[in-house]
Amino acid sequence: MHISKLRLLPILVIFLVFNCKRQQEDSFNFSELQPQEALTNIEIKDNLFYSNNSIFKGSISATKEEFALNIRDQFNGQTIIAFKQLNWYRHLPFRFQIENNYNGKVMIGRITDSAAAKGLGYVMTEGYIELKYLDDKKMILSIKGKGSQYGENGLTDELVAFKGEVLFKEPIVVMEGIKLEEIVNNNSY
């Protein structure tokens, strides 16, 4: 029996799409996460900012016009990602463009010397936040742009590259004015 190559094409496409989504979850070791735990692969200047051993905990808060993620790892590293945009939840994935720190922000930091109470922190000043997926099982979010290191006198002038993703398993989501069921996910992860 001869099977045409055109008939195999849809099967190949489905396999590739499924495999890419699985690789994204596998690169995060999603199956090893416990409920209410998150992983990040945020890079600053092409270097991972947090340890590969970092497991984050925290929550998401959401209204009809705001989204905020606040997570902290066991080493006191912290990531805050937030934006304001009316009806953001009606069409995911949703991309928010950061042009100033008033309507959106990405702040990441970690303790570098706990005895001296010193840390390292960055603020993304341009780029985007993309909320790819959100339901009661998981949240997937990515960032890409440029930002500055936070120093003693505020932000430094040097812009550095930011990129990365956050995967949150069974996140704690505090909703006000909307229900989780109202979020329209146009992806399947």
Short mmCIF file of N, CA and C in Angstrom, two decimals:
data_model
loop_
_atom_site.label_atom_id
_atom_site.label_comp_id
_atom_site.label_asym_id
_atom_site.label_seq_id
_atom_site.Cartn_x
_atom_site.Cartn_y
_atom_site.Cartn_z
N MET A 1 0.85 -1.18 0.00
CA MET A 1 0.00 0.00 0.00
C MET A 1 0.89 1.24 0.00
N HIS A 2 0.59 2.17 -0.87
CA HIS A 2 1.39 3.39 -1.02
C HIS A 2 0.64 4.57 -0.39
N ILE A 3 1.31 5.26 0.55
CA ILE A 3 0.71 6.43 1.20
C ILE A 3 1.37 7.67 0.60
N SER A 4 0.55 8.58 0.15
CA SER A 4 1.10 9.78 -0.47
C SER A 4 1.75 10.67 0.59
N LYS A 5 2.77 11.39 0.16
CA LYS A 5 3.50 12.29 1.06
C LYS A 5 2.60 13.42 1.55
N LEU A 6 1.64 13.84 0.73
CA LEU A 6 0.73 14.90 1.14
C LEU A 6 -0.16 14.47 2.31
N ARG A 7 -0.51 13.19 2.36
CA ARG A 7 -1.34 12.70 3.46
C ARG A 7 -0.55 12.65 4.77
N LEU A 8 0.75 12.49 4.68
CA LEU A 8 1.59 12.45 5.88
C LEU A 8 1.90 13.83 6.42
N LEU A 9 1.77 14.86 5.59
CA LEU A 9 2.10 16.22 5.99
C LEU A 9 1.31 16.69 7.21
N PRO A 10 -0.02 16.53 7.26
CA PRO A 10 -0.75 16.96 8.46
C PRO A 10 -0.30 16.24 9.73
N ILE A 11 0.02 14.97 9.60
CA ILE A 11 0.48 14.21 10.77
C ILE A 11 1.83 14.76 11.24
N LEU A 12 2.71 15.05 10.31
CA LEU A 12 4.02 15.61 10.65
C LEU A 12 3.88 16.97 11.33
N VAL A 13 3.01 17.83 10.80
CA VAL A 13 2.79 19.16 11.39
C VAL A 13 2.26 19.02 12.81
N ILE A 14 1.29 18.17 13.03
CA ILE A 14 0.74 17.96 14.38
C ILE A 14 1.82 17.46 15.32
N PHE A 15 2.63 16.51 14.86
CA PHE A 15 3.72 15.99 15.69
C PHE A 15 4.70 17.09 16.06
N LEU A 16 5.09 17.92 15.09
CA LEU A 16 6.05 19.00 15.37
C LEU A 16 5.50 20.02 16.35
N VAL A 17 4.26 20.42 16.18
CA VAL A 17 3.65 21.39 17.10
C VAL A 17 3.60 20.82 18.50
N PHE A 18 3.13 19.58 18.64
CA PHE A 18 3.05 18.96 19.96
C PHE A 18 4.43 18.82 20.57
N ASN A 19 5.41 18.42 19.76
CA ASN A 19 6.77 18.22 20.26
C ASN A 19 7.38 19.54 20.72
N CYS A 20 7.16 20.64 19.99
CA CYS A 20 7.69 21.95 20.40
C CYS A 20 7.10 22.38 21.73
N LYS A 21 5.81 22.20 21.92
CA LYS A 21 5.17 22.56 23.19
C LYS A 21 5.70 21.69 24.32
N ARG A 22 5.90 20.42 24.06
CA ARG A 22 6.45 19.52 25.08
C ARG A 22 7.87 19.92 25.43
N GLN A 23 8.67 20.30 24.42
CA GLN A 23 10.05 20.70 24.69
C GLN A 23 10.08 21.93 25.56
N GLN A 24 9.15 22.88 25.33
CA GLN A 24 9.11 24.08 26.16
C GLN A 24 8.84 23.70 27.61
N GLU A 25 7.86 22.85 27.85
CA GLU A 25 7.56 22.43 29.21
C GLU A 25 8.70 21.60 29.78
N ASP A 26 9.28 20.70 28.97
CA ASP A 26 10.37 19.85 29.45
C ASP A 26 11.60 20.66 29.80
N SER A 27 11.89 21.75 29.06
CA SER A 27 13.06 22.56 29.36
C SER A 27 12.93 23.21 30.73
N PHE A 28 11.72 23.34 31.21
CA PHE A 28 11.45 23.88 32.53
C PHE A 28 11.29 22.80 33.59
N ASN A 29 11.33 21.52 33.21
CA ASN A 29 11.04 20.42 34.13
C ASN A 29 9.67 20.61 34.79
N PHE A 30 8.69 20.99 33.98
CA PHE A 30 7.35 21.29 34.46
C PHE A 30 6.77 20.13 35.28
N SER A 31 7.04 18.91 34.87
CA SER A 31 6.47 17.76 35.57
C SER A 31 7.02 17.61 36.99
N GLU A 32 8.19 18.17 37.25
CA GLU A 32 8.78 18.09 38.59
C GLU A 32 8.28 19.17 39.54
N LEU A 33 7.61 20.18 38.99
CA LEU A 33 7.10 21.25 39.85
C LEU A 33 5.92 20.78 40.68
N GLN A 34 5.83 21.29 41.88
CA GLN A 34 4.67 21.09 42.73
C GLN A 34 3.66 22.20 42.43
N PRO A 35 2.39 22.01 42.80
CA PRO A 35 1.43 23.10 42.63
C PRO A 35 1.91 24.37 43.34
N GLN A 36 1.63 25.51 42.73
CA GLN A 36 2.02 26.83 43.21
C GLN A 36 3.53 27.07 43.17
N GLU A 37 4.24 26.35 42.30
CA GLU A 37 5.66 26.60 42.09
C GLU A 37 5.89 27.09 40.66
N ALA A 38 6.93 27.92 40.51
CA ALA A 38 7.25 28.49 39.20
C ALA A 38 8.75 28.36 38.93
N LEU A 39 9.07 28.34 37.64
CA LEU A 39 10.45 28.34 37.18
C LEU A 39 10.63 29.50 36.22
N THR A 40 11.87 30.01 36.15
CA THR A 40 12.19 31.06 35.18
C THR A 40 13.46 30.68 34.43
N ASN A 41 13.62 31.25 33.26
CA ASN A 41 14.88 31.16 32.53
C ASN A 41 15.25 32.54 32.03
N ILE A 42 15.14 33.54 32.89
CA ILE A 42 15.41 34.92 32.52
C ILE A 42 16.90 35.13 32.34
N GLU A 43 17.24 35.74 31.21
CA GLU A 43 18.64 36.03 30.89
C GLU A 43 18.84 37.54 30.82
N ILE A 44 19.96 37.98 31.40
CA ILE A 44 20.42 39.35 31.28
C ILE A 44 21.78 39.28 30.59
N LYS A 45 21.93 40.01 29.52
CA LYS A 45 23.17 39.97 28.73
C LYS A 45 23.54 38.52 28.37
N ASP A 46 22.54 37.73 27.98
CA ASP A 46 22.72 36.33 27.56
C ASP A 46 23.23 35.40 28.65
N ASN A 47 23.10 35.80 29.91
CA ASN A 47 23.46 34.94 31.05
C ASN A 47 22.24 34.72 31.93
N LEU A 48 22.03 33.48 32.37
CA LEU A 48 20.91 33.21 33.28
C LEU A 48 21.07 34.05 34.53
N PHE A 49 19.99 34.71 34.92
CA PHE A 49 20.04 35.58 36.10
C PHE A 49 19.88 34.79 37.39
N TYR A 50 18.98 33.82 37.38
CA TYR A 50 18.74 33.00 38.57
C TYR A 50 19.39 31.64 38.42
N SER A 51 19.67 31.01 39.54
CA SER A 51 20.24 29.67 39.56
C SER A 51 19.29 28.66 38.92
N ASN A 52 19.85 27.63 38.31
CA ASN A 52 19.02 26.54 37.78
C ASN A 52 18.25 25.84 38.89
N ASN A 53 18.68 26.00 40.13
CA ASN A 53 18.02 25.36 41.28
C ASN A 53 16.91 26.22 41.87
N SER A 54 16.69 27.41 41.34
CA SER A 54 15.68 28.31 41.89
C SER A 54 14.27 27.78 41.63
N ILE A 55 13.50 27.64 42.69
CA ILE A 55 12.08 27.31 42.61
C ILE A 55 11.35 28.50 43.22
N PHE A 56 10.44 29.08 42.45
CA PHE A 56 9.74 30.29 42.88
C PHE A 56 8.36 29.95 43.43
N LYS A 57 7.90 30.78 44.35
CA LYS A 57 6.53 30.72 44.86
C LYS A 57 6.01 32.15 44.89
N GLY A 58 4.71 32.28 44.79
CA GLY A 58 4.12 33.61 44.81
C GLY A 58 2.70 33.57 44.30
N SER A 59 2.29 34.65 43.66
CA SER A 59 0.91 34.72 43.21
C SER A 59 0.77 35.67 42.03
N ILE A 60 -0.42 35.60 41.45
CA ILE A 60 -0.83 36.47 40.36
C ILE A 60 -2.06 37.21 40.83
N SER A 61 -2.11 38.50 40.57
CA SER A 61 -3.34 39.25 40.84
C SER A 61 -3.81 39.85 39.52
N ALA A 62 -5.12 39.87 39.33
CA ALA A 62 -5.66 40.32 38.06
C ALA A 62 -7.00 41.01 38.24
N THR A 63 -7.17 42.08 37.48
CA THR A 63 -8.46 42.76 37.35
C THR A 63 -8.73 42.90 35.86
N LYS A 64 -9.82 43.59 35.50
CA LYS A 64 -10.12 43.78 34.09
C LYS A 64 -9.06 44.61 33.38
N GLU A 65 -8.32 45.40 34.14
CA GLU A 65 -7.32 46.26 33.49
C GLU A 65 -5.90 46.09 34.01
N GLU A 66 -5.66 45.13 34.91
CA GLU A 66 -4.31 44.95 35.43
C GLU A 66 -3.96 43.47 35.59
N PHE A 67 -2.68 43.19 35.40
CA PHE A 67 -2.12 41.86 35.64
C PHE A 67 -0.82 42.06 36.39
N ALA A 68 -0.59 41.27 37.44
CA ALA A 68 0.67 41.36 38.18
C ALA A 68 1.09 39.98 38.66
N LEU A 69 2.35 39.66 38.41
CA LEU A 69 2.98 38.42 38.86
C LEU A 69 4.06 38.82 39.85
N ASN A 70 4.06 38.19 41.03
CA ASN A 70 5.07 38.46 42.05
C ASN A 70 5.53 37.12 42.60
N ILE A 71 6.78 36.75 42.28
CA ILE A 71 7.31 35.46 42.73
C ILE A 71 8.68 35.65 43.38
N ARG A 72 8.98 34.76 44.32
CA ARG A 72 10.25 34.81 45.07
C ARG A 72 10.79 33.38 45.18
N ASP A 73 12.12 33.24 45.02
CA ASP A 73 12.71 31.91 45.14
C ASP A 73 13.29 31.69 46.54
N GLN A 74 13.80 30.48 46.77
CA GLN A 74 14.31 30.10 48.08
C GLN A 74 15.60 30.83 48.45
N PHE A 75 16.21 31.55 47.49
CA PHE A 75 17.44 32.31 47.74
C PHE A 75 17.16 33.81 47.86
N ASN A 76 15.90 34.17 48.02
CA ASN A 76 15.43 35.56 48.11
C ASN A 76 15.57 36.33 46.80
N GLY A 77 15.59 35.63 45.68
CA GLY A 77 15.49 36.29 44.40
C GLY A 77 14.02 36.61 44.16
N GLN A 78 13.74 37.72 43.51
CA GLN A 78 12.35 38.11 43.30
C GLN A 78 12.15 38.66 41.90
N THR A 79 11.01 38.32 41.32
CA THR A 79 10.60 38.82 40.01
C THR A 79 9.21 39.40 40.13
N ILE A 80 9.05 40.62 39.62
CA ILE A 80 7.74 41.29 39.55
C ILE A 80 7.52 41.69 38.10
N ILE A 81 6.41 41.22 37.53
CA ILE A 81 6.05 41.56 36.16
C ILE A 81 4.60 42.03 36.19
N ALA A 82 4.36 43.23 35.69
CA ALA A 82 3.00 43.78 35.77
C ALA A 82 2.72 44.69 34.57
N PHE A 83 1.43 44.79 34.23
CA PHE A 83 1.03 45.74 33.20
C PHE A 83 -0.42 46.17 33.44
N LYS A 84 -0.78 47.32 32.84
CA LYS A 84 -2.15 47.84 32.88
C LYS A 84 -2.65 48.00 31.46
N GLN A 85 -3.74 47.29 31.15
CA GLN A 85 -4.36 47.38 29.84
C GLN A 85 -5.78 46.84 29.95
N LEU A 86 -6.75 47.67 29.67
CA LEU A 86 -8.15 47.28 29.76
C LEU A 86 -8.43 46.07 28.87
N ASN A 87 -9.11 45.08 29.40
CA ASN A 87 -9.56 43.88 28.70
C ASN A 87 -8.43 42.99 28.18
N TRP A 88 -7.29 43.01 28.82
CA TRP A 88 -6.15 42.18 28.42
C TRP A 88 -6.52 40.69 28.37
N TYR A 89 -7.45 40.28 29.18
CA TYR A 89 -7.78 38.86 29.38
C TYR A 89 -8.68 38.29 28.29
N ARG A 90 -9.16 39.12 27.39
CA ARG A 90 -10.11 38.65 26.37
C ARG A 90 -9.46 37.94 25.19
N HIS A 91 -8.14 38.01 25.10
CA HIS A 91 -7.49 37.38 23.95
C HIS A 91 -6.03 37.06 24.30
N LEU A 92 -5.79 35.83 24.74
CA LEU A 92 -4.42 35.39 24.99
C LEU A 92 -3.97 34.52 23.83
N PRO A 93 -2.76 34.64 23.35
CA PRO A 93 -1.69 35.40 23.98
C PRO A 93 -1.90 36.91 23.84
N PHE A 94 -1.46 37.64 24.86
CA PHE A 94 -1.57 39.08 24.89
C PHE A 94 -0.17 39.67 25.03
N ARG A 95 0.19 40.58 24.14
CA ARG A 95 1.50 41.22 24.19
C ARG A 95 1.33 42.66 24.62
N PHE A 96 2.07 43.02 25.67
CA PHE A 96 2.05 44.38 26.19
C PHE A 96 3.40 45.03 25.92
N GLN A 97 3.37 46.16 25.26
CA GLN A 97 4.60 46.89 24.93
C GLN A 97 4.96 47.82 26.08
N ILE A 98 6.18 47.68 26.58
CA ILE A 98 6.67 48.57 27.64
C ILE A 98 7.38 49.75 27.00
N GLU A 99 6.85 50.93 27.29
CA GLU A 99 7.48 52.16 26.79
C GLU A 99 7.84 53.08 27.94
N ASN A 100 7.26 52.84 29.07
CA ASN A 100 7.61 53.58 30.28
C ASN A 100 7.28 52.68 31.46
N ASN A 101 7.63 53.08 32.63
CA ASN A 101 7.38 52.25 33.80
C ASN A 101 6.05 52.57 34.48
N TYR A 102 5.18 53.33 33.83
CA TYR A 102 3.90 53.68 34.43
C TYR A 102 2.84 52.63 34.17
N ASN A 103 2.81 52.09 32.96
CA ASN A 103 1.77 51.12 32.61
C ASN A 103 2.25 49.68 32.60
N GLY A 104 3.54 49.47 32.73
CA GLY A 104 4.07 48.12 32.74
C GLY A 104 5.46 48.11 33.33
N LYS A 105 5.81 46.98 33.96
CA LYS A 105 7.15 46.89 34.52
C LYS A 105 7.60 45.44 34.64
N VAL A 106 8.90 45.29 34.53
CA VAL A 106 9.56 44.02 34.79
C VAL A 106 10.73 44.37 35.70
N MET A 107 10.71 43.81 36.90
CA MET A 107 11.78 44.04 37.86
C MET A 107 12.27 42.68 38.34
N ILE A 108 13.57 42.48 38.26
CA ILE A 108 14.13 41.23 38.75
C ILE A 108 15.29 41.55 39.68
N GLY A 109 15.45 40.74 40.70
CA GLY A 109 16.54 40.98 41.63
C GLY A 109 16.90 39.72 42.38
N ARG A 110 18.09 39.75 42.96
CA ARG A 110 18.54 38.63 43.79
C ARG A 110 19.53 39.15 44.81
N ILE A 111 19.64 38.44 45.90
CA ILE A 111 20.61 38.77 46.95
C ILE A 111 21.97 38.20 46.53
N THR A 112 23.00 39.04 46.58
CA THR A 112 24.35 38.59 46.24
C THR A 112 25.21 38.39 47.49
N ASP A 113 24.87 39.09 48.57
CA ASP A 113 25.61 38.96 49.83
C ASP A 113 24.62 39.21 50.97
N SER A 114 24.09 38.13 51.53
CA SER A 114 23.06 38.29 52.57
C SER A 114 23.62 38.91 53.84
N ALA A 115 24.87 38.63 54.18
CA ALA A 115 25.46 39.20 55.40
C ALA A 115 25.58 40.72 55.29
N ALA A 116 25.91 41.21 54.12
CA ALA A 116 26.05 42.66 53.91
C ALA A 116 24.76 43.29 53.38
N ALA A 117 23.71 42.49 53.22
CA ALA A 117 22.42 42.95 52.70
C ALA A 117 22.58 43.64 51.35
N LYS A 118 23.33 42.99 50.44
CA LYS A 118 23.55 43.55 49.11
C LYS A 118 22.89 42.65 48.07
N GLY A 119 22.45 43.30 47.02
CA GLY A 119 21.80 42.56 45.96
C GLY A 119 22.09 43.12 44.60
N LEU A 120 21.51 42.49 43.60
CA LEU A 120 21.65 42.89 42.21
C LEU A 120 20.25 42.94 41.61
N GLY A 121 19.91 44.05 40.99
CA GLY A 121 18.58 44.18 40.43
C GLY A 121 18.58 44.90 39.09
N TYR A 122 17.59 44.56 38.27
CA TYR A 122 17.43 45.17 36.96
C TYR A 122 15.97 45.55 36.76
N VAL A 123 15.76 46.59 35.94
CA VAL A 123 14.42 47.03 35.56
C VAL A 123 14.39 47.09 34.03
N MET A 124 13.41 46.42 33.43
CA MET A 124 13.26 46.47 31.98
C MET A 124 12.56 47.78 31.63
N THR A 125 13.16 48.57 30.75
CA THR A 125 12.61 49.88 30.41
C THR A 125 12.01 49.95 29.01
N GLU A 126 12.29 48.96 28.18
CA GLU A 126 11.68 48.90 26.85
C GLU A 126 11.60 47.44 26.42
N GLY A 127 10.60 47.14 25.63
CA GLY A 127 10.40 45.76 25.19
C GLY A 127 8.97 45.33 25.37
N TYR A 128 8.76 44.04 25.60
CA TYR A 128 7.39 43.56 25.76
C TYR A 128 7.29 42.45 26.80
N ILE A 129 6.08 42.34 27.31
CA ILE A 129 5.65 41.23 28.16
C ILE A 129 4.61 40.49 27.34
N GLU A 130 4.74 39.18 27.20
CA GLU A 130 3.72 38.41 26.49
C GLU A 130 3.15 37.35 27.43
N LEU A 131 1.90 37.53 27.79
CA LEU A 131 1.19 36.53 28.57
C LEU A 131 0.62 35.53 27.58
N LYS A 132 1.26 34.36 27.52
CA LYS A 132 0.91 33.38 26.50
C LYS A 132 -0.28 32.52 26.90
N TYR A 133 -0.39 32.21 28.19
CA TYR A 133 -1.44 31.29 28.63
C TYR A 133 -1.69 31.48 30.12
N LEU A 134 -2.94 31.39 30.52
CA LEU A 134 -3.29 31.46 31.94
C LEU A 134 -4.60 30.73 32.18
N ASP A 135 -4.54 29.73 33.05
CA ASP A 135 -5.73 29.09 33.57
C ASP A 135 -5.39 28.57 34.96
N ASP A 136 -6.22 27.70 35.52
CA ASP A 136 -5.96 27.20 36.87
C ASP A 136 -4.84 26.16 36.91
N LYS A 137 -4.42 25.65 35.75
CA LYS A 137 -3.36 24.63 35.70
C LYS A 137 -1.97 25.21 35.49
N LYS A 138 -1.88 26.31 34.71
CA LYS A 138 -0.57 26.89 34.43
C LYS A 138 -0.66 28.31 33.91
N MET A 139 0.46 28.99 34.03
CA MET A 139 0.65 30.30 33.43
C MET A 139 1.98 30.27 32.69
N ILE A 140 1.98 30.77 31.46
CA ILE A 140 3.21 30.88 30.68
C ILE A 140 3.33 32.32 30.22
N LEU A 141 4.47 32.92 30.51
CA LEU A 141 4.71 34.33 30.21
C LEU A 141 6.13 34.48 29.69
N SER A 142 6.33 35.40 28.74
CA SER A 142 7.69 35.67 28.26
C SER A 142 7.94 37.17 28.27
N ILE A 143 9.22 37.51 28.32
CA ILE A 143 9.64 38.91 28.26
C ILE A 143 10.79 39.03 27.27
N LYS A 144 10.90 40.19 26.66
CA LYS A 144 12.04 40.47 25.80
C LYS A 144 12.17 41.98 25.68
N GLY A 145 13.41 42.46 25.84
CA GLY A 145 13.63 43.89 25.70
C GLY A 145 14.99 44.30 26.22
N LYS A 146 15.04 45.53 26.72
CA LYS A 146 16.27 46.08 27.28
C LYS A 146 15.94 46.75 28.61
N GLY A 147 16.95 46.80 29.45
CA GLY A 147 16.76 47.44 30.74
C GLY A 147 18.08 47.86 31.34
N SER A 148 17.99 48.37 32.56
CA SER A 148 19.16 48.88 33.25
C SER A 148 19.29 48.27 34.62
N GLN A 149 20.52 48.26 35.08
CA GLN A 149 20.79 47.79 36.44
C GLN A 149 20.38 48.89 37.42
N TYR A 150 19.84 48.45 38.55
CA TYR A 150 19.47 49.41 39.59
C TYR A 150 20.67 49.57 40.52
N GLY A 151 21.12 50.81 40.68
CA GLY A 151 22.28 51.10 41.53
C GLY A 151 21.90 52.01 42.69
N GLU A 152 22.90 52.48 43.38
CA GLU A 152 22.68 53.36 44.55
C GLU A 152 21.99 54.65 44.17
N ASN A 153 22.22 55.12 42.94
CA ASN A 153 21.63 56.39 42.49
C ASN A 153 20.52 56.19 41.47
N GLY A 154 19.85 55.06 41.53
CA GLY A 154 18.78 54.77 40.58
C GLY A 154 19.28 53.90 39.45
N LEU A 155 18.62 54.00 38.29
CA LEU A 155 18.99 53.18 37.14
C LEU A 155 20.25 53.68 36.47
N THR A 156 21.10 52.76 36.06
CA THR A 156 22.30 53.13 35.33
C THR A 156 21.93 53.48 33.89
N ASP A 157 22.84 54.12 33.17
CA ASP A 157 22.58 54.52 31.79
C ASP A 157 22.75 53.39 30.79
N GLU A 158 23.53 52.37 31.14
CA GLU A 158 23.80 51.28 30.22
C GLU A 158 22.57 50.38 30.06
N LEU A 159 22.12 50.21 28.81
CA LEU A 159 21.01 49.31 28.52
C LEU A 159 21.56 47.92 28.22
N VAL A 160 20.94 46.90 28.81
CA VAL A 160 21.36 45.52 28.59
C VAL A 160 20.16 44.70 28.11
N ALA A 161 20.44 43.61 27.41
CA ALA A 161 19.39 42.77 26.85
C ALA A 161 18.72 41.93 27.93
N PHE A 162 17.39 41.84 27.86
CA PHE A 162 16.55 41.02 28.73
C PHE A 162 15.82 40.01 27.85
N LYS A 163 15.68 38.79 28.31
CA LYS A 163 14.77 37.85 27.66
C LYS A 163 14.54 36.69 28.61
N GLY A 164 13.42 36.02 28.42
CA GLY A 164 13.16 34.84 29.23
C GLY A 164 11.70 34.51 29.34
N GLU A 165 11.44 33.45 30.09
CA GLU A 165 10.08 32.98 30.30
C GLU A 165 9.88 32.60 31.76
N VAL A 166 8.61 32.60 32.13
CA VAL A 166 8.20 32.14 33.45
C VAL A 166 7.10 31.12 33.24
N LEU A 167 7.23 29.98 33.89
CA LEU A 167 6.20 28.95 33.85
C LEU A 167 5.76 28.70 35.29
N PHE A 168 4.47 28.80 35.55
CA PHE A 168 3.91 28.71 36.89
C PHE A 168 2.89 27.57 36.88
N LYS A 169 3.10 26.56 37.73
CA LYS A 169 2.19 25.40 37.78
C LYS A 169 1.11 25.65 38.83
N GLU A 170 -0.13 25.50 38.41
CA GLU A 170 -1.30 25.70 39.27
C GLU A 170 -1.14 26.96 40.12
N PRO A 171 -1.01 28.11 39.46
CA PRO A 171 -0.73 29.35 40.19
C PRO A 171 -1.88 29.79 41.09
N ILE A 172 -1.51 30.49 42.14
CA ILE A 172 -2.50 31.18 42.97
C ILE A 172 -2.86 32.44 42.20
N VAL A 173 -4.13 32.55 41.82
CA VAL A 173 -4.59 33.70 41.04
C VAL A 173 -5.69 34.40 41.82
N VAL A 174 -5.42 35.63 42.22
CA VAL A 174 -6.40 36.44 42.94
C VAL A 174 -7.06 37.36 41.92
N MET A 175 -8.35 37.15 41.69
CA MET A 175 -9.09 37.89 40.67
C MET A 175 -10.04 38.88 41.34
N GLU A 176 -10.15 40.05 40.75
CA GLU A 176 -11.10 41.05 41.22
C GLU A 176 -11.84 41.63 40.02
N GLY A 177 -13.13 41.45 39.98
CA GLY A 177 -13.94 41.99 38.89
C GLY A 177 -14.02 41.09 37.67
N ILE A 178 -13.25 40.02 37.62
CA ILE A 178 -13.33 39.03 36.54
C ILE A 178 -13.15 37.65 37.15
N LYS A 179 -13.55 36.65 36.38
CA LYS A 179 -13.38 35.26 36.81
C LYS A 179 -12.36 34.59 35.91
N LEU A 180 -11.69 33.61 36.45
CA LEU A 180 -10.68 32.87 35.69
C LEU A 180 -11.28 32.30 34.40
N GLU A 181 -12.54 31.90 34.45
CA GLU A 181 -13.21 31.33 33.29
C GLU A 181 -13.40 32.35 32.16
N GLU A 182 -13.30 33.65 32.46
CA GLU A 182 -13.47 34.68 31.45
C GLU A 182 -12.22 34.88 30.60
N ILE A 183 -11.10 34.35 31.03
CA ILE A 183 -9.86 34.50 30.27
C ILE A 183 -9.95 33.62 29.02
N VAL A 184 -9.71 34.24 27.87
CA VAL A 184 -9.83 33.54 26.59
C VAL A 184 -8.43 33.15 26.11
N ASN A 185 -8.10 31.87 26.24
CA ASN A 185 -6.83 31.34 25.78
C ASN A 185 -7.01 30.84 24.35
N ASN A 186 -6.26 31.45 23.43
CA ASN A 186 -6.31 31.03 22.03
C ASN A 186 -5.17 30.09 21.69
N ASN A 187 -4.48 29.61 22.70
CA ASN A 187 -3.41 28.62 22.55
C ASN A 187 -3.80 27.39 23.35
N SER A 188 -3.14 26.30 23.07
CA SER A 188 -3.27 25.14 23.94
C SER A 188 -1.87 24.71 24.32
N TYR A 189 -1.56 24.80 25.58
CA TYR A 189 -0.25 24.38 26.10
C TYR A 189 -0.44 23.22 27.02
#
